[in-house]
CSV table of C-alpha atoms in Angstrom, one decimal:
chain,number,residue,atom,x,y,z
V,26,MET,CA,25.9,-152.6,53.1
V,27,LYS,CA,30.4,-152.2,53.9
V,28,PHE,CA,31.4,-148.6,54.0
V,29,THR,CA,34.2,-149.6,52.3
V,30,SER,CA,36.1,-148.4,49.1
V,31,LYS,CA,34.2,-150.9,46.5
V,32,GLY,CA,30.8,-150.8,48.9
V,33,ILE,CA,30.7,-147.0,47.9
V,34,ALA,CA,32.1,-147.8,44.4
V,35,ALA,CA,29.1,-150.4,44.5
V,36,LEU,CA,25.9,-148.0,45.6
V,37,ALA,CA,23.6,-148.0,41.9
V,38,THR,CA,21.6,-144.7,40.6
V,39,THR,CA,18.0,-145.4,41.1
V,40,GLY,CA,16.7,-142.2,39.9
V,41,GLU,CA,15.8,-140.6,42.9
V,42,PRO,CA,19.0,-138.4,45.8
V,43,TYR,CA,19.8,-140.8,48.5
V,44,THR,CA,22.2,-140.4,51.3
V,45,LYS,CA,24.4,-143.6,52.8
V,46,PHE,CA,26.2,-143.1,56.2
V,47,CYS,CA,28.7,-144.7,58.1
V,48,SER,CA,27.4,-145.7,61.3
V,49,ALA,CA,31.0,-147.7,62.8
V,50,ARG,CA,32.4,-144.2,62.8
V,51,ARG,CA,31.7,-141.3,64.8
V,52,SER,CA,32.9,-139.1,62.1
V,53,GLY,CA,29.3,-138.3,60.7
V,54,LEU,CA,31.1,-139.7,57.0
V,55,GLY,CA,28.5,-140.4,54.4
V,56,CYS,CA,28.6,-140.6,50.2
V,57,LYS,CA,26.0,-139.0,49.1
V,58,VAL,CA,24.6,-139.8,45.3
V,59,THR,CA,22.4,-138.0,43.6
V,60,ALA,CA,19.8,-139.0,41.2
V,61,LYS,CA,22.3,-139.3,38.3
V,62,GLY,CA,24.3,-141.3,39.9
V,63,LYS,CA,26.8,-138.0,41.0
V,64,LYS,CA,28.2,-139.8,44.1
V,65,SER,CA,30.0,-137.2,46.3
V,66,TRP,CA,31.4,-137.5,50.4
V,67,VAL,CA,29.2,-134.9,52.3
V,68,VAL,CA,29.4,-135.4,56.4
V,69,ARG,CA,26.6,-134.7,59.1
V,70,TRP,CA,26.9,-132.5,61.9
V,71,GLU,CA,25.5,-131.5,64.9
V,72,ASP,CA,24.9,-127.7,65.4
V,73,ILE,CA,24.6,-127.4,68.9
V,74,GLU,CA,23.7,-123.3,68.7
V,75,ALA,CA,20.5,-124.2,66.6
V,76,SER,CA,19.5,-127.0,68.7
V,77,ALA,CA,19.8,-125.3,71.3
V,78,LYS,CA,17.6,-122.2,70.4
V,79,ARG,CA,14.6,-125.4,68.1
V,80,GLY,CA,14.1,-127.6,71.2
V,81,LYS,CA,15.4,-130.4,69.4
V,82,PRO,CA,18.7,-132.0,67.6
V,83,VAL,CA,19.7,-130.3,64.0
V,84,ARG,CA,21.8,-131.8,62.5
V,85,PRO,CA,22.6,-130.3,59.4
V,86,VAL,CA,24.6,-132.1,56.1
V,87,THR,CA,28.4,-130.7,54.9
V,88,LYS,CA,29.6,-132.0,51.4
V,89,ILE,CA,33.5,-132.2,51.3
V,90,GLY,CA,33.9,-133.4,47.9
V,91,ASP,CA,33.5,-135.8,45.1
V,92,VAL,CA,34.7,-139.3,45.5
V,93,GLY,CA,36.9,-140.7,43.3
V,94,PRO,CA,40.7,-140.5,42.5
V,95,MET,CA,40.8,-136.9,43.7
V,96,MET,CA,39.5,-137.8,47.0
V,97,SER,CA,39.6,-141.4,48.4
V,98,LEU,CA,37.6,-142.8,51.4
V,99,LYS,CA,40.9,-142.5,53.5
V,100,GLU,CA,41.5,-138.7,53.0
V,101,ALA,CA,37.1,-138.3,54.0
V,102,SER,CA,37.6,-140.0,56.9
V,103,VAL,CA,40.3,-137.6,57.6
V,104,ILE,CA,38.5,-134.3,57.0
V,105,ALA,CA,35.6,-136.0,58.5
V,106,GLU,CA,37.3,-136.2,61.8
V,107,GLN,CA,38.5,-132.7,61.5
V,108,MET,CA,34.8,-130.7,61.4
V,109,GLN,CA,33.5,-133.0,64.3
V,110,ARG,CA,36.9,-131.7,66.2
V,111,GLU,CA,36.3,-128.2,65.1
V,112,LYS,CA,32.3,-128.3,65.7
V,113,SER,CA,32.8,-130.1,69.1
V,114,ALA,CA,35.6,-127.6,70.0
V,115,GLU,CA,32.7,-124.7,69.5
V,116,ALA,CA,30.2,-126.0,70.8
V,117,LEU,CA,32.6,-126.6,74.0
V,118,SER,CA,33.3,-123.2,74.5
V,119,LEU,CA,29.5,-122.2,73.8
V,120,GLN,CA,28.0,-124.8,76.7
V,121,ILE,CA,31.1,-123.1,78.9
V,122,HIS,CA,29.9,-119.4,77.9
V,123,GLN,CA,25.9,-120.6,78.7
V,124,ASN,CA,27.1,-121.7,82.2
V,125,GLN,CA,28.9,-118.2,82.6
V,126,LYS,CA,26.6,-115.3,81.5
V,127,SER,CA,27.7,-111.1,82.6
V,128,PRO,CA,26.0,-108.2,82.2
V,129,GLY,CA,26.2,-106.6,79.0
V,130,GLY,CA,28.8,-103.9,77.7
V,131,TRP,CA,30.5,-103.8,74.5
V,132,THR,CA,30.4,-106.5,72.0
V,133,LEU,CA,33.3,-108.1,70.9
V,134,ARG,CA,31.4,-107.2,66.7
V,135,GLU,CA,32.1,-103.4,68.9
V,136,ALA,CA,35.6,-103.7,70.5
V,137,HIS,CA,36.7,-105.7,66.4
V,138,ALA,CA,35.5,-102.9,64.7
V,139,LYS,CA,37.5,-100.4,66.5
V,140,TRP,CA,41.2,-102.4,66.6
V,141,PHE,CA,40.7,-103.1,62.6
V,142,GLU,CA,39.9,-99.6,62.2
V,143,GLU,CA,42.5,-98.5,64.8
V,144,ALA,CA,45.3,-100.4,63.4
V,145,THR,CA,44.8,-99.8,59.9
V,146,GLU,CA,44.8,-96.7,59.0
V,147,THR,CA,46.1,-95.2,62.8
V,148,LYS,CA,48.8,-96.9,63.3
V,149,LYS,CA,49.0,-98.4,59.8
V,150,LEU,CA,49.9,-102.1,60.6
V,151,VAL,CA,50.7,-104.4,58.0
V,152,SER,CA,49.7,-107.7,59.5
V,153,ALA,CA,46.4,-106.3,60.9
V,154,PRO,CA,44.9,-107.7,57.5
V,155,GLY,CA,45.9,-110.9,57.9
V,156,GLN,CA,44.8,-111.1,61.4
V,157,ASN,CA,41.3,-109.7,60.6
V,158,SER,CA,41.2,-112.2,58.1
V,159,LEU,CA,42.0,-115.1,60.9
V,160,ILE,CA,39.4,-113.9,63.0
V,161,LEU,CA,36.8,-113.5,60.7
V,162,LYS,CA,37.6,-116.9,59.6
V,163,HIS,CA,37.9,-118.5,63.3
V,164,THR,CA,36.0,-117.2,65.8
V,165,PRO,CA,32.3,-118.8,66.9
V,166,ALA,CA,29.5,-116.9,65.3
V,167,PHE,CA,27.7,-116.5,69.3
V,168,TRP,CA,31.5,-114.7,69.8
V,169,TRP,CA,30.2,-111.5,68.5
V,170,ASP,CA,27.1,-110.5,70.0
V,171,LEU,CA,29.2,-111.1,73.8
V,172,PRO,CA,30.1,-108.4,75.8
V,173,LEU,CA,34.2,-108.4,76.6
V,174,ILE,CA,33.9,-109.2,80.0
V,175,ASP,CA,32.6,-112.3,79.0
V,176,PHE,CA,35.9,-113.7,78.0
V,177,ASN,CA,38.2,-116.1,79.6
V,178,LYS,CA,40.1,-118.3,79.4
V,179,GLN,CA,38.4,-121.7,79.5
V,180,LEU,CA,35.9,-119.1,77.2
V,181,LEU,CA,39.1,-118.8,74.5
V,182,THR,CA,40.8,-122.5,74.2
V,183,PRO,CA,39.1,-124.9,72.9
V,184,VAL,CA,39.2,-123.0,69.7
V,185,ILE,CA,42.4,-121.7,70.0
V,186,LYS,CA,43.3,-125.5,70.8
V,187,ARG,CA,41.9,-126.6,68.0
V,188,MET,CA,44.0,-124.4,65.3
V,189,GLN,CA,47.1,-125.5,67.1
V,190,GLY,CA,46.4,-128.4,66.1
V,191,ARG,CA,45.4,-128.3,62.3
V,192,TYR,CA,47.7,-125.0,61.2
V,193,LYS,CA,51.3,-123.8,61.3
V,194,SER,CA,51.9,-121.2,63.2
V,195,ALA,CA,47.7,-119.2,63.0
V,196,ASP,CA,47.3,-119.5,66.8
V,197,VAL,CA,50.5,-116.4,67.7
V,198,GLN,CA,48.5,-114.9,64.6
V,199,TYR,CA,45.0,-114.7,66.3
V,200,GLN,CA,45.9,-114.4,69.5
V,201,SER,CA,47.7,-111.7,68.9
V,202,GLY,CA,45.2,-110.5,66.7
V,203,MET,CA,42.1,-111.3,69.7
V,204,ARG,CA,44.6,-109.9,72.2
V,205,GLN,CA,45.6,-106.3,70.6
V,206,ILE,CA,41.5,-106.4,71.0
V,207,PHE,CA,41.3,-106.0,74.3
V,208,GLU,CA,43.9,-104.2,74.6
V,209,THR,CA,42.0,-100.8,71.9
V,210,ALA,CA,39.0,-101.3,73.9
V,211,ARG,CA,40.8,-100.7,77.5
V,212,GLU,CA,42.6,-97.8,75.7
V,213,PHE,CA,38.9,-96.3,75.1
V,214,GLY,CA,37.4,-97.2,78.8
V,215,PHE,CA,35.1,-100.4,77.2
V,216,PHE,CA,37.8,-102.5,79.2
V,217,PRO,CA,37.8,-102.4,82.8
V,218,ASP,CA,42.3,-101.5,84.2
V,219,GLU,CA,41.2,-104.0,86.3
V,220,ARG,CA,40.5,-107.2,84.5
V,221,ARG,CA,43.2,-109.4,83.0
V,222,ASN,CA,43.8,-109.6,79.1
V,223,PRO,CA,41.7,-113.1,78.5
V,224,LEU,CA,45.0,-114.0,75.4
V,225,ASP,CA,47.4,-113.7,78.5
V,226,GLY,CA,46.7,-116.6,80.8
V,227,ILE,CA,46.5,-118.6,76.9
V,228,LYS,CA,50.0,-120.6,76.5
V,229,TRP,CA,51.7,-121.1,72.9
V,230,LYS,CA,52.2,-124.5,71.5
V,231,PRO,CA,55.6,-125.5,72.1
V,232,SER,CA,56.1,-127.2,68.6
V,233,ARG,CA,55.8,-123.4,67.1
V,234,LEU,CA,59.1,-123.1,68.9
V,235,ARG,CA,61.1,-125.9,67.1
V,236,ALA,CA,63.3,-125.3,63.8
V,237,LYS,CA,61.9,-125.4,60.6
V,238,ARG,CA,62.9,-128.7,58.2
V,239,LEU,CA,66.2,-127.8,56.1
V,240,GLU,CA,67.2,-131.0,54.2
V,241,THR,CA,69.0,-131.6,51.4
V,242,LEU,CA,68.7,-134.5,49.1
V,243,ASN,CA,71.4,-137.0,48.6
V,244,HIS,CA,72.7,-137.8,45.2
V,245,GLU,CA,70.9,-141.1,45.9
V,246,GLN,CA,67.7,-139.5,46.1
V,247,LEU,CA,68.5,-137.1,43.3
V,248,ARG,CA,68.6,-140.3,41.3
V,249,PHE,CA,65.4,-141.5,42.1
V,250,ALA,CA,63.4,-138.1,41.9
V,251,TRP,CA,64.5,-137.5,38.4
V,252,GLN,CA,64.6,-141.2,37.5
V,253,CYS,CA,61.3,-142.4,39.4
V,254,ALA,CA,58.5,-143.0,37.1
V,255,TRP,CA,56.4,-141.4,40.0
V,256,PRO,CA,52.9,-142.5,39.3
V,257,LEU,CA,49.8,-140.9,40.1
V,258,PHE,CA,47.2,-143.2,40.2
V,259,ILE,CA,47.5,-147.1,41.5
V,260,GLY,CA,44.6,-149.4,40.8
V,261,ASN,CA,42.1,-151.0,39.1
V,262,GLN,CA,39.3,-148.2,39.7
V,263,PHE,CA,41.2,-145.8,37.2
V,264,THR,CA,41.8,-145.6,33.8
V,265,GLU,CA,44.7,-146.3,32.2
V,266,GLU,CA,45.3,-143.5,30.9
V,267,GLN,CA,44.9,-142.1,34.0
V,268,GLN,CA,47.6,-145.0,35.4
V,269,THR,CA,49.8,-144.7,33.1
V,270,SER,CA,50.4,-140.4,33.2
V,271,ASP,CA,53.4,-139.1,33.2
V,272,ASP,CA,52.1,-135.2,34.4
V,273,MET,CA,53.6,-136.6,37.9
V,274,ALA,CA,57.1,-137.3,37.0
V,275,ARG,CA,57.3,-134.7,35.1
V,276,ALA,CA,55.7,-132.3,37.5
V,277,VAL,CA,58.7,-133.6,40.0
V,278,ARG,CA,61.5,-133.4,37.4
V,279,PHE,CA,60.6,-129.6,36.5
V,280,MET,CA,60.8,-128.6,39.7
V,281,LEU,CA,64.3,-130.6,40.0
V,282,LEU,CA,65.1,-127.8,37.2
V,283,THR,CA,64.1,-125.2,38.5
V,284,GLY,CA,63.6,-125.1,42.3
V,285,GLN,CA,60.3,-123.6,42.7
V,286,ARG,CA,57.4,-125.3,45.2
V,287,ALA,CA,55.0,-127.6,44.5
V,288,LYS,CA,52.3,-126.0,45.0
V,289,GLU,CA,53.6,-123.1,41.8
V,290,VAL,CA,54.7,-126.2,39.8
V,291,ARG,CA,51.0,-127.8,40.3
V,292,GLY,CA,49.2,-124.6,39.6
V,293,MET,CA,51.6,-123.7,36.4
V,294,ARG,CA,49.4,-122.8,33.5
V,295,TRP,CA,50.7,-122.5,29.3
V,296,GLU,CA,49.6,-119.0,29.1
V,297,HIS,CA,51.9,-118.4,31.9
V,298,VAL,CA,55.0,-120.1,29.6
V,299,VAL,CA,55.9,-116.8,27.4
V,300,LYS,CA,58.9,-115.0,25.9
V,301,TRP,CA,60.7,-111.8,26.4
V,302,ARG,CA,63.7,-110.7,24.2
V,303,GLY,CA,64.7,-114.4,23.3
V,304,TYR,CA,64.1,-115.9,26.8
V,305,ASP,CA,61.5,-118.9,27.4
V,306,LEU,CA,59.9,-117.9,30.5
V,307,TRP,CA,57.7,-119.0,32.8
V,308,SER,CA,56.0,-115.7,33.9
V,309,MET,CA,54.9,-116.6,37.7
V,310,PRO,CA,51.4,-114.2,38.6
V,311,ALA,CA,51.3,-112.4,41.9
V,312,ASP,CA,48.6,-114.2,43.5
V,313,TYR,CA,50.4,-117.9,43.0
V,314,ILE,CA,53.0,-116.5,45.7
V,315,LYS,CA,53.1,-115.9,49.4
V,316,LYS,CA,52.6,-113.1,49.8
V,317,HIS,CA,54.7,-112.7,52.7
V,318,LYS,CA,57.6,-114.0,50.4
V,319,HIS,CA,57.8,-112.0,47.3
V,320,PRO,CA,55.1,-110.0,47.1
V,321,ARG,CA,55.7,-109.7,42.8
V,322,LYS,CA,55.4,-111.0,39.6
V,323,HIS,CA,58.2,-113.8,39.6
V,324,ALA,CA,59.6,-114.8,35.9
V,325,ILE,CA,61.6,-118.1,35.5
V,326,PRO,CA,63.9,-118.9,32.9
V,327,LEU,CA,63.7,-121.7,31.3
V,328,ALA,CA,66.2,-123.2,29.6
V,329,PRO,CA,66.4,-126.2,27.4
V,330,GLU,CA,66.0,-129.0,29.3
V,331,ALA,CA,63.3,-127.8,31.4
V,332,LEU,CA,60.9,-126.2,28.2
V,333,ALA,CA,61.8,-130.6,27.3
V,334,VAL,CA,60.2,-131.8,30.6
V,335,LEU,CA,57.3,-129.6,29.7
V,336,GLY,CA,56.3,-130.9,26.2
V,337,PRO,CA,54.8,-130.2,23.4
V,338,ARG,CA,53.4,-126.5,23.8
V,339,LYS,CA,49.9,-125.9,23.5
V,340,SER,CA,47.2,-123.0,23.4
V,341,ARG,CA,45.8,-122.6,26.8
V,342,GLY,CA,45.7,-125.1,30.2
V,343,PHE,CA,47.6,-126.4,32.7
V,344,VAL,CA,50.3,-127.9,32.2
V,345,PHE,CA,49.9,-131.1,33.9
V,346,PRO,CA,46.4,-131.2,34.5
V,347,LEU,CA,46.3,-134.7,36.3
V,348,CYS,CA,48.3,-132.4,39.4
V,349,ALA,CA,46.4,-129.4,39.0
V,350,HIS,CA,43.6,-129.9,41.2
V,351,MET,CA,45.3,-131.7,44.2
V,352,ASN,CA,45.9,-130.7,47.5
V,353,PRO,CA,49.2,-130.3,49.6
V,354,THR,CA,48.3,-133.0,51.7
V,355,GLN,CA,47.2,-134.9,48.9
V,356,TRP,CA,50.7,-134.6,46.9
V,357,CYS,CA,52.3,-135.1,50.0
V,358,SER,CA,51.6,-138.7,50.3
V,359,ARG,CA,52.0,-139.9,46.9
V,360,VAL,CA,55.5,-138.5,47.1
V,361,GLU,CA,55.8,-140.6,50.6
V,362,LYS,CA,53.7,-143.0,49.3
V,363,ARG,CA,55.5,-144.3,46.6
V,364,GLN,CA,59.7,-143.9,48.0
V,365,ARG,CA,57.7,-146.3,50.5
V,366,ALA,CA,56.8,-148.8,47.8
V,367,ALA,CA,60.3,-148.4,46.4
V,368,CYS,CA,62.0,-149.3,49.2
V,369,VAL,CA,63.6,-146.1,49.8
V,370,GLU,CA,65.6,-145.9,53.5
V,371,GLU,CA,65.8,-142.2,53.7
V,372,LEU,CA,62.6,-140.6,52.9
V,373,PHE,CA,62.5,-136.8,51.4
V,374,LYS,CA,59.5,-134.1,51.4
V,375,ALA,CA,59.0,-132.5,47.8
V,376,HIS,CA,60.1,-129.0,49.3
V,377,ASP,CA,63.0,-130.4,50.4
V,378,ILE,CA,64.0,-130.1,47.0
V,379,ARG,CA,63.8,-126.6,46.9
V,380,THR,CA,66.2,-126.4,50.1
V,381,THR,CA,68.5,-128.7,47.7
V,382,PHE,CA,68.7,-126.3,45.2
V,383,MET,CA,69.6,-122.8,46.8
V,384,THR,CA,72.5,-125.1,48.9
V,385,THR,CA,73.8,-126.5,46.5
V,386,CYS,CA,74.2,-122.5,43.9
V,387,ILE,CA,75.3,-121.4,47.2
V,388,ASP,CA,78.1,-123.5,48.7
V,389,GLU,CA,79.3,-125.7,45.5
V,390,LEU,CA,77.8,-123.5,42.5
V,391,ASP,CA,79.9,-120.5,44.5
V,392,GLN,CA,76.8,-118.5,43.1
V,393,ASP,CA,75.4,-115.0,44.5
V,394,SER,CA,72.9,-115.4,47.2
V,395,VAL,CA,71.0,-112.7,46.3
V,396,LYS,CA,70.3,-113.8,42.7
V,397,VAL,CA,69.4,-117.0,44.2
V,398,ASP,CA,67.5,-115.3,46.6
V,399,LEU,CA,65.8,-114.0,42.9
V,400,CYS,CA,65.7,-117.2,41.0
V,401,VAL,CA,63.3,-118.7,44.4
V,402,SER,CA,61.0,-115.9,44.8
V,403,HIS,CA,62.4,-114.5,48.1
V,404,THR,CA,63.0,-111.0,48.4
V,405,PRO,CA,67.0,-110.0,48.9
V,406,GLU,CA,67.9,-107.7,51.7
V,407,GLY,CA,70.7,-107.1,49.3
V,408,ILE,CA,68.0,-105.0,47.0
V,409,SER,CA,66.6,-102.3,47.4
V,410,LYS,CA,63.1,-101.8,46.9
V,411,ALA,CA,63.0,-99.5,44.2
V,412,ALA,CA,64.9,-102.0,42.1
V,413,LEU,CA,63.0,-104.2,42.4
V,414,ASN,CA,60.2,-102.3,41.3
V,415,TYR,CA,62.0,-100.9,38.3
V,416,MET,CA,63.6,-103.7,36.5
V,417,LYS,CA,61.2,-105.0,34.4
V,418,GLY,CA,64.2,-107.5,33.1
V,419,GLN,CA,63.6,-108.9,36.8
V,420,PHE,CA,67.5,-110.8,36.5
V,421,ILE,CA,66.7,-112.3,33.9
V,422,PRO,CA,70.7,-112.7,32.5
V,423,ALA,CA,71.6,-113.5,35.5
V,424,LYS,CA,69.1,-115.8,37.0
V,425,LEU,CA,69.5,-117.5,34.2
V,426,ARG,CA,72.9,-118.0,34.4
V,427,ILE,CA,72.4,-119.8,37.6
V,428,PHE,CA,69.5,-122.5,36.5
V,429,GLU,CA,72.2,-123.3,33.6
V,430,ALA,CA,75.1,-124.1,36.0
V,431,TRP,CA,72.4,-125.4,38.1
V,432,THR,CA,71.3,-128.1,35.5
V,433,ASN,CA,74.6,-128.8,34.7
V,434,HIS,CA,75.5,-130.2,38.0
V,435,LEU,CA,71.9,-131.7,38.4
V,436,LEU,CA,72.4,-133.8,34.8
V,437,LYS,CA,75.9,-134.7,36.0
V,438,THR,CA,74.4,-136.3,38.9
V,439,VAL,CA,72.1,-138.2,37.3
V,440,ILE,CA,73.7,-139.6,34.0
V,441,HIS,CA,76.5,-141.0,36.8
V,442,ALA,CA,73.9,-143.0,38.0
V,443,SER,CA,72.9,-145.6,34.7
V,444,HIS,CA,74.4,-144.4,31.4
V,445,GLU,CA,72.4,-146.9,30.1
V,446,ASN,CA,68.7,-145.0,31.4
V,447,VAL,CA,69.7,-142.0,29.6
V,448,VAL,CA,69.0,-142.4,26.1
V,449,SER,CA,65.2,-143.0,27.1
V,450,LEU,CA,65.1,-139.9,29.4
V,451,ARG,CA,62.5,-137.4,27.7
V,452,THR,CA,64.9,-134.4,29.2
V,453,PHE,CA,68.2,-135.2,28.0
V,454,ASP,CA,67.9,-133.7,24.1
V,455,HIS,CA,70.6,-131.2,25.3
V,456,LEU,CA,72.9,-133.6,26.5
V,457,ASP,CA,75.8,-132.4,24.7
V,458,ARG,CA,75.5,-128.4,25.7
V,459,ALA,CA,74.8,-130.1,29.7
V,460,VAL,CA,76.9,-132.0,30.7
């Protein structure tokens, strides 16, 4: 069979589970079919450490997702290639270690335990838990029992370079935590004073120094984002309900009205839409928000236009069910594809909506920057921690005034584009108030 989307769809049920791998790709990607006909993407990779112990190749198979609208063949291929790069980096690191063995000493496991105890109990570093989670996640298994004097730049570089290619700033935090481990061991006499810290010789990726993207949407882009149908699924392999779903269009419009992050909007649940003293609120739990941004629960007052976008109220479940299980890569890919299909000249990202909301509210609508920060779940500098902890109202009236001013501005911009489409838009039930 040809390992294509049509070939995968044509795989038949035989009553016994079987797996088909793609011989044309070096990524080890395959499709597993269960006895009941359920299909899932798998990756076959070579376990270098287990192969060395057994004296023969060991190739375990790992499932990466189900075949379907949530993970296409192209997306599965990208994930498979990333996994192969990760395994290759660990294999290279293991090979370097086997070629350069040194006498025993204090191992990384012992040094890590002492560092974490010192960093959390004695020095009480706030960054320690985050750095520790990165170390536990990305450190190869065979590193833990290595003596500290076995570590050098050649051993560490492959793993850190792999992190630089896939993650945003994890490599910086990882290097910082590992550097502290070696310095802690040096303080207690378990790492030679004359020995250079092996993390000092690895340079940070230059792209870490690039400026953060701060782009705002112009009026044409705002009108397109609001009026576009944003079809979530396109193709004959999807049901009519999936192809005609307006989940993505409603999610984008809700982002335009509230300025919240795409991840938070996609995971929004009906249980979090509550009433409080006559206000309709989206009470966002603290675990929905980036902890370094705002480590407390976040309440967003919903204007009538935002409630109209949500549609008929339900007792429980996801507000945008077809968007809820999309990962950031799938979401960004669909946003870009829909713009290219519509021949948009200047492409924008979903997060640019958030930047537009903040910039417009502060610069054009003359709103208080501290209150605008609270609207987008940032921790502002101009307000005390005590106020944030004890203000049960969470500045709801002030937030609502900001959202109403922004909604007026947004709808005026959208209505100015085409008056004939105003009646068909479901969020214009309150135009007399909005404009």
